[in-house]
Amino acid sequence: MLELIILEELLVDTQKQDHSFFGQPRGLLTLFSTEMWERFSYYGMRAILLFYMYFAISKGGLGFNEATAASIMSIYGSLVYMAGVVGGWLSDRVWGSRKTVFIGGVFIMLGHIALSLPFGAAALYVSIALIVIGTGLLKPNVSDMVGDLYSEEDRRRDAGFNIFVFGINLGAAIAPWAVPFVANLFGHNGNMNFHAGFALAAIGMFIGLIQYYFDGKKYLSKESLEPKDPISKEDLKPLINKIIIGVVALIAVLVLMAVAGQLNIDNVITLITIIAIALPIIYFVIMLRSKKVTKVERHRVSAYIPLFIAAAIFWGIEESGSVVLALFAENRTVLHIGSWHFAASNFQTLNPLFIMILTPIFVWLWDHWKKQPSAPGKFAAGLIFAGLSYAWMALPGILEGTSGRVSPFWLVGSWFIVEIGEMLISPIGLSVTTKLAPKAFRSQMMSMWFLADAAGQAINAQIVKYYSTATEVPYFLIIGGVSIVFGIILCFFVKKIHALMDGVD
């Protein structure tokens, strides 16, 4: 009898704990806070990094060429998404998700600390390497751990992910105000103290790590400490051999570039661009030629190819918010509304802000629209909206010329338009990727979604070199036009793509 009473009390306590965060498991608050602080640190750093690179040394910057700085920003984002593929594998096969996330957070914090120190370009490159590794380890696995909080029958799962995504955007929305504020607060003679801003980003990640470490012990499952599919000793040796061959090949290429006198930042960016484009091509070839893939699955992979290309084009435009639009904000935008003055970096808050505003609207729309477009149709519409956001940015130059400053509402409008496109592509893309994945390549197919972003930003790293005030109008019109035209072409192939999807909506 006593044992029964104790068992009932334990059950009641577990249920209370399991519903203690807005009716969700308490572990959701742990992961919500961890990702919020990680996004705070990442987007806070990105809000001022471009300016740090190309501002003159006398203004506290590194004095890079503006085109080179923009190209570095784009390839940086590409590397982050490529690293996510490795991070997911390490979690599943080696460390387990909880340990992988913590190690990733430590790398991220060290990366921000490196930037907070006045060691010039060397610290920048060290920081990029550390944050790319850290974000690759942390980001895909935090989302995976959220899913592990719920059983397959738990109806709270979708609501839990919505709360989690809100935390991501909350951190990303606050950071572009907080980090520049600190950088200006500790600045001298009207110049920003960029290192102080980067230090705040490091502090944010440190807070997230402390909370994650102690909270995780109480509220995250013990299963998260173990890999889901631990690698065997038999598989480990050939894998190590492949890694060694890959590293040696990369070093050989870099040595050859050095011998030829071509080892410079622009050529390294080009090399990374080639890798970012080659990886998904290799993945598609392997899946389409694999004997493990059935005829129906092969059709579905074929259907995914145009969606992948569409996603790459979209992310190339959407991710330019911290690059091209940041340059436009600094060089071409009136940075005040009446007596309210703000910094160019503050515009970075518009992306997460509009996502938070638009998400409930689109959730309601998809729940109530009975004859809504198929996934390819939504992708086509999303591409058109992305292109229109760039066409919109050509208007101030066409109407007022490119020599002066224009209203900040041009940027607000552009971000609003492109985020409508994101609502049509990002959540739909995640869903359709899982549905079209062959059984033998389910995890790899999920990696493809991240590689679409990596490929888009890698291509962007080459294109942004041609952006300047002088080329502003044709730049926005050409790239926006490519997106619109591809979106229109996709419209004509919607039925054919949907047929290849073979029953997947």
Short mmCIF file of C-alpha atoms in Angstrom, two decimals, residues 32 35-37 39-40 163-176 349 352-353 356:
data_model
loop_
_atom_site.label_atom_id
_atom_site.label_comp_id
_atom_site.label_asym_id
_atom_site.label_seq_id
_atom_site.Cartn_x
_atom_site.Cartn_y
_atom_site.Cartn_z
CA PHE A 32 14.29 27.47 -25.21
CA GLU A 35 18.84 28.52 -28.12
CA MET A 36 17.66 32.04 -27.25
CA TRP A 37 21.08 32.92 -25.81
CA ARG A 39 20.91 33.19 -31.23
CA PHE A 40 21.44 36.35 -29.15
CA ILE A 163 7.36 28.09 -28.39
CA PHE A 164 10.92 26.95 -29.13
CA VAL A 165 11.01 28.86 -32.44
CA PHE A 166 9.69 31.93 -30.62
CA GLY A 167 12.72 31.69 -28.31
CA ILE A 168 15.06 31.58 -31.31
CA ASN A 169 13.53 34.72 -32.78
CA LEU A 170 13.33 36.49 -29.43
CA GLY A 171 17.10 36.22 -28.96
CA ALA A 172 17.72 37.21 -32.58
CA ALA A 173 15.42 40.24 -32.26
CA ILE A 174 16.95 41.64 -29.04
CA ALA A 175 20.61 41.18 -30.04
CA PRO A 176 20.79 43.79 -32.88
CA THR A 349 15.98 42.93 -35.84
CA PRO A 352 13.06 37.78 -36.51
CA LEU A 353 10.45 40.45 -35.69
CA MET A 356 7.21 36.34 -34.96
#
